Amino acid sequence: SKTSYDAQSGVLEYPIGFQYMTNGLTGAPELKVKVDGLEAEFGKDFKVTSDKGHISFFVEPAVGAKIEIIRTTSRLQESDYQYGRINPQQVEKDFDRLTMRDQELTQSDEDIGVRIDANEAEIAEAKSRISDNEEDIEALQGAAEELAAAIREEATIRSQTDSSIQTSIGQLEAEDAAL
């Protein structure tokens, strides 16, 4: 489950709005709290009220900041059902945990869907840039081929000029020798 709020002036407490579990080892709520996309730290940035129905920030978030409260139920099975008596309250709590985890999978699927849509848009933009780059590459290849042809032509002209000069030098040397 997930609840979102826009931070209000003078407000430190926000309703959680759904059931959640607490970590059996640390006692921390199995919640993720974000303010404008940045994760807040339990015990440092916020606490859970004694009735466990609200989070309470130690410092007021900026007015208009997006506050998200997200249930993050642990995947760890803390109960041991191998030996001894079965505690009905514990069984019910463990079923609740499984149900919450299933609900979070649905939430994750929704989040994944949003990410897929965003990724598809990024892929389309990248393909467009690649297409533009391919056109630029084709133009550069055409210019490079024209330049290579001009260089070959220049080399041919220089070779012919060098040959003509050598012929002229040979004729001049022959005339000088005849004199």
mmCIF file of C-alpha atoms in Angstrom:
data_model
loop_
_atom_site.group_PDB
_atom_site.id
_atom_site.type_symbol
_atom_site.label_atom_id
_atom_site.label_comp_id
_atom_site.label_asym_id
_atom_site.label_seq_id
_atom_site.Cartn_x
_atom_site.Cartn_y
_atom_site.Cartn_z
ATOM 1 C CA SER A 1 0.000 0.000 0.000
ATOM 2 C CA LYS A 2 1.006 3.556 -0.576
ATOM 3 C CA THR A 3 -0.291 6.930 0.595
ATOM 4 C CA SER A 4 0.769 10.327 -0.738
ATOM 5 C CA TYR A 5 0.393 13.843 0.617
ATOM 6 C CA ASP A 6 1.486 17.346 -0.263
ATOM 7 C CA ALA A 7 3.228 18.855 2.768
ATOM 8 C CA GLN A 8 1.220 21.574 4.483
ATOM 9 C CA SER A 9 2.540 24.497 6.498
ATOM 10 C CA GLY A 10 2.801 23.716 10.216
ATOM 11 C CA VAL A 11 1.932 20.018 9.779
ATOM 12 C CA LEU A 12 4.321 17.406 11.157
ATOM 13 C CA GLU A 13 1.968 14.377 11.345
ATOM 14 C CA TYR A 14 0.469 12.527 8.388
ATOM 15 C CA PRO A 15 -1.894 9.513 8.563
ATOM 16 C CA ILE A 16 -0.388 6.236 7.390
ATOM 17 C CA GLY A 17 -3.767 5.060 6.084
ATOM 18 C CA PHE A 18 -3.095 1.323 5.986
ATOM 19 C CA GLN A 19 -1.958 -1.582 8.163
ATOM 20 C CA TYR A 20 1.745 -2.355 8.355
ATOM 21 C CA MET A 21 4.068 -4.625 10.295
ATOM 22 C CA THR A 22 6.966 -3.805 12.567
ATOM 23 C CA ASN A 23 10.308 -5.546 12.355
ATOM 24 C CA GLY A 24 10.413 -8.201 15.091
ATOM 25 C CA LEU A 25 14.116 -7.621 15.701
ATOM 26 C CA THR A 26 14.402 -3.825 15.580
ATOM 27 C CA GLY A 27 10.839 -2.694 16.253
ATOM 28 C CA ALA A 28 11.079 -0.341 13.256
ATOM 29 C CA PRO A 29 7.955 0.065 11.147
ATOM 30 C CA GLU A 30 8.107 -1.757 7.828
ATOM 31 C CA LEU A 31 7.505 1.485 5.949
ATOM 32 C CA LYS A 32 9.430 3.574 3.497
ATOM 33 C CA VAL A 33 8.837 7.318 3.783
ATOM 34 C CA LYS A 34 9.947 9.627 0.983
ATOM 35 C CA VAL A 35 9.925 13.409 0.797
ATOM 36 C CA ASP A 36 10.239 14.682 -2.774
ATOM 37 C CA GLY A 37 11.650 11.296 -3.784
ATOM 38 C CA LEU A 38 14.330 11.203 -1.072
ATOM 39 C CA GLU A 39 14.004 8.453 1.513
ATOM 40 C CA ALA A 40 13.524 9.645 5.095
ATOM 41 C CA GLU A 41 15.176 7.633 7.872
ATOM 42 C CA PHE A 42 13.110 6.179 10.715
ATOM 43 C CA GLY A 43 14.285 7.526 14.078
ATOM 44 C CA LYS A 44 16.280 10.326 12.460
ATOM 45 C CA ASP A 45 13.765 12.074 10.188
ATOM 46 C CA PHE A 46 10.453 10.682 11.451
ATOM 47 C CA LYS A 47 8.802 8.473 14.047
ATOM 48 C CA VAL A 48 5.516 6.618 14.247
ATOM 49 C CA THR A 49 2.991 8.023 16.708
ATOM 50 C CA SER A 50 2.061 5.977 19.780
ATOM 51 C CA ASP A 51 -1.263 4.991 18.190
ATOM 52 C CA LYS A 52 0.771 3.734 15.189
ATOM 53 C CA GLY A 53 -1.618 5.498 12.829
ATOM 54 C CA HIS A 54 0.559 8.466 11.837
ATOM 55 C CA ILE A 55 4.120 9.288 10.948
ATOM 56 C CA SER A 56 5.497 12.361 12.645
ATOM 57 C CA PHE A 57 8.397 14.303 11.143
ATOM 58 C CA PHE A 58 10.968 15.832 13.488
ATOM 59 C CA VAL A 59 11.420 18.748 11.070
ATOM 60 C CA GLU A 60 8.559 20.122 9.010
ATOM 61 C CA PRO A 61 8.880 19.185 5.318
ATOM 62 C CA ALA A 62 8.899 22.071 2.840
ATOM 63 C CA VAL A 63 5.420 23.272 1.960
ATOM 64 C CA GLY A 64 4.223 21.463 -1.155
ATOM 65 C CA ALA A 65 6.824 18.687 -0.880
ATOM 66 C CA LYS A 66 5.458 15.298 -1.979
ATOM 67 C CA ILE A 67 5.321 12.902 0.959
ATOM 68 C CA GLU A 68 4.973 9.197 0.159
ATOM 69 C CA ILE A 69 4.363 6.508 2.770
ATOM 70 C CA ILE A 70 4.942 3.045 1.316
ATOM 71 C CA ARG A 71 4.488 -0.281 3.076
ATOM 72 C CA THR A 72 7.601 -2.472 2.728
ATOM 73 C CA THR A 73 6.715 -5.710 4.482
ATOM 74 C CA SER A 74 9.743 -7.848 5.267
ATOM 75 C CA ARG A 75 10.050 -11.093 3.344
ATOM 76 C CA LEU A 76 11.544 -12.756 6.432
ATOM 77 C CA GLN A 77 9.375 -15.365 8.165
ATOM 78 C CA GLU A 78 10.091 -14.759 11.853
ATOM 79 C CA SER A 79 7.666 -17.332 13.271
ATOM 80 C CA ASP A 80 8.769 -20.899 13.973
ATOM 81 C CA TYR A 81 5.976 -23.448 13.564
ATOM 82 C CA GLN A 82 8.090 -26.588 13.795
ATOM 83 C CA TYR A 83 7.686 -27.368 17.504
ATOM 84 C CA GLY A 84 5.394 -26.488 20.372
ATOM 85 C CA ARG A 85 1.946 -25.009 20.570
ATOM 86 C CA ILE A 86 0.604 -22.917 17.747
ATOM 87 C CA ASN A 87 -0.417 -19.412 18.781
ATOM 88 C CA PRO A 88 -3.583 -18.421 16.843
ATOM 89 C CA GLN A 89 -2.748 -14.703 17.071
ATOM 90 C CA GLN A 90 0.678 -15.389 15.557
ATOM 91 C CA VAL A 91 -0.860 -17.448 12.751
ATOM 92 C CA GLU A 92 -3.289 -14.592 12.009
ATOM 93 C CA LYS A 93 -0.428 -12.069 12.056
ATOM 94 C CA ASP A 94 1.600 -14.232 9.649
ATOM 95 C CA PHE A 95 -1.394 -14.527 7.296
ATOM 96 C CA ASP A 96 -1.728 -10.730 7.460
ATOM 97 C CA ARG A 97 1.979 -10.457 6.565
ATOM 98 C CA LEU A 98 1.503 -12.740 3.541
ATOM 99 C CA THR A 99 -1.526 -10.726 2.394
ATOM 100 C CA MET A 100 0.416 -7.470 2.724
ATOM 101 C CA ARG A 101 3.303 -8.904 0.739
ATOM 102 C CA ASP A 102 0.892 -9.977 -2.015
ATOM 103 C CA GLN A 103 -0.601 -6.485 -2.091
ATOM 104 C CA GLU A 104 2.883 -5.001 -2.362
ATOM 105 C CA LEU A 105 3.597 -7.236 -5.348
ATOM 106 C CA THR A 106 0.599 -5.633 -7.038
ATOM 107 C CA GLN A 107 1.935 -2.197 -6.113
ATOM 108 C CA SER A 108 5.333 -3.199 -7.464
ATOM 109 C CA ASP A 109 3.701 -4.287 -10.727
ATOM 110 C CA GLU A 110 2.093 -0.840 -11.019
ATOM 111 C CA ASP A 111 5.444 0.825 -10.305
ATOM 112 C CA ILE A 112 7.108 -1.450 -12.865
ATOM 113 C CA GLY A 113 4.437 -0.507 -15.414
ATOM 114 C CA VAL A 114 5.221 3.165 -14.891
ATOM 115 C CA ARG A 115 8.939 2.445 -15.253
ATOM 116 C CA ILE A 116 8.307 0.410 -18.428
ATOM 117 C CA ASP A 117 6.295 3.272 -19.934
ATOM 118 C CA ALA A 118 9.077 5.696 -19.029
ATOM 119 C CA ASN A 119 11.709 3.323 -20.431
ATOM 120 C CA GLU A 120 9.752 2.903 -23.673
ATOM 121 C CA ALA A 121 9.693 6.690 -24.063
ATOM 122 C CA GLU A 122 13.443 6.831 -23.414
ATOM 123 C CA ILE A 123 14.010 4.045 -25.949
ATOM 124 C CA ALA A 124 11.927 5.887 -28.581
ATOM 125 C CA GLU A 125 13.933 9.065 -27.936
ATOM 126 C CA ALA A 126 17.209 7.126 -28.189
ATOM 127 C CA LYS A 127 16.067 5.538 -31.472
ATOM 128 C CA SER A 128 15.253 9.000 -32.816
ATOM 129 C CA ARG A 129 18.715 10.246 -31.832
ATOM 130 C CA ILE A 130 20.298 7.161 -33.420
ATOM 131 C CA SER A 131 18.318 7.799 -36.618
ATOM 132 C CA ASP A 132 19.494 11.421 -36.614
ATOM 133 C CA ASN A 133 23.048 10.210 -35.991
ATOM 134 C CA GLU A 134 22.776 7.688 -38.836
ATOM 135 C CA GLU A 135 21.742 10.499 -41.187
ATOM 136 C CA ASP A 136 24.707 12.559 -39.969
ATOM 137 C CA ILE A 137 27.004 9.555 -40.452
ATOM 138 C CA GLU A 138 25.717 9.028 -44.000
ATOM 139 C CA ALA A 139 26.336 12.704 -44.782
ATOM 140 C CA LEU A 140 29.835 12.478 -43.285
ATOM 141 C CA GLN A 141 30.550 9.303 -45.249
ATOM 142 C CA GLY A 142 29.463 11.051 -48.459
ATOM 143 C CA ALA A 143 31.694 14.035 -47.648
ATOM 144 C CA ALA A 144 34.592 11.692 -46.814
ATOM 145 C CA GLU A 145 34.168 9.876 -50.141
ATOM 146 C CA GLU A 146 34.149 13.218 -52.003
ATOM 147 C CA LEU A 147 37.256 14.298 -50.100
ATOM 148 C CA ALA A 148 38.982 10.989 -50.870
ATOM 149 C CA ALA A 149 38.129 11.394 -54.579
ATOM 150 C CA ALA A 150 39.507 14.954 -54.523
ATOM 151 C CA ILE A 151 42.690 13.740 -52.819
ATOM 152 C CA ARG A 152 43.108 10.953 -55.428
ATOM 153 C CA GLU A 153 42.568 13.496 -58.222
ATOM 154 C CA GLU A 154 45.091 15.850 -56.612
ATOM 155 C CA ALA A 155 47.567 12.979 -56.273
ATOM 156 C CA THR A 156 47.080 12.085 -59.948
ATOM 157 C CA ILE A 157 47.623 15.720 -60.980
ATOM 158 C CA ARG A 158 50.750 15.956 -58.793
ATOM 159 C CA SER A 159 52.066 12.716 -60.206
ATOM 160 C CA GLN A 160 51.488 13.982 -63.772
ATOM 161 C CA THR A 161 53.040 17.331 -62.851
ATOM 162 C CA ASP A 162 56.051 15.615 -61.289
ATOM 163 C CA SER A 163 56.410 13.467 -64.403
ATOM 164 C CA SER A 164 56.186 16.570 -66.637
ATOM 165 C CA ILE A 165 58.734 18.374 -64.484
ATOM 166 C CA GLN A 166 61.083 15.394 -64.617
ATOM 167 C CA THR A 167 60.681 15.248 -68.397
ATOM 168 C CA SER A 168 61.349 18.996 -68.666
ATOM 169 C CA ILE A 169 64.393 18.720 -66.412
ATOM 170 C CA GLY A 170 65.678 15.844 -68.523
ATOM 171 C CA GLN A 171 65.211 17.887 -71.717
ATOM 172 C CA LEU A 172 66.915 20.931 -70.141
ATOM 173 C CA GLU A 173 69.832 18.818 -68.988
ATOM 174 C CA ALA A 174 70.127 17.311 -72.463
ATOM 175 C CA GLU A 175 70.099 20.794 -74.035
ATOM 176 C CA ASP A 176 72.690 21.999 -71.495
ATOM 177 C CA ALA A 177 74.881 19.023 -72.305
ATOM 178 C CA ALA A 178 74.546 19.719 -75.995
ATOM 179 C CA LEU A 179 75.722 23.280 -75.499
#
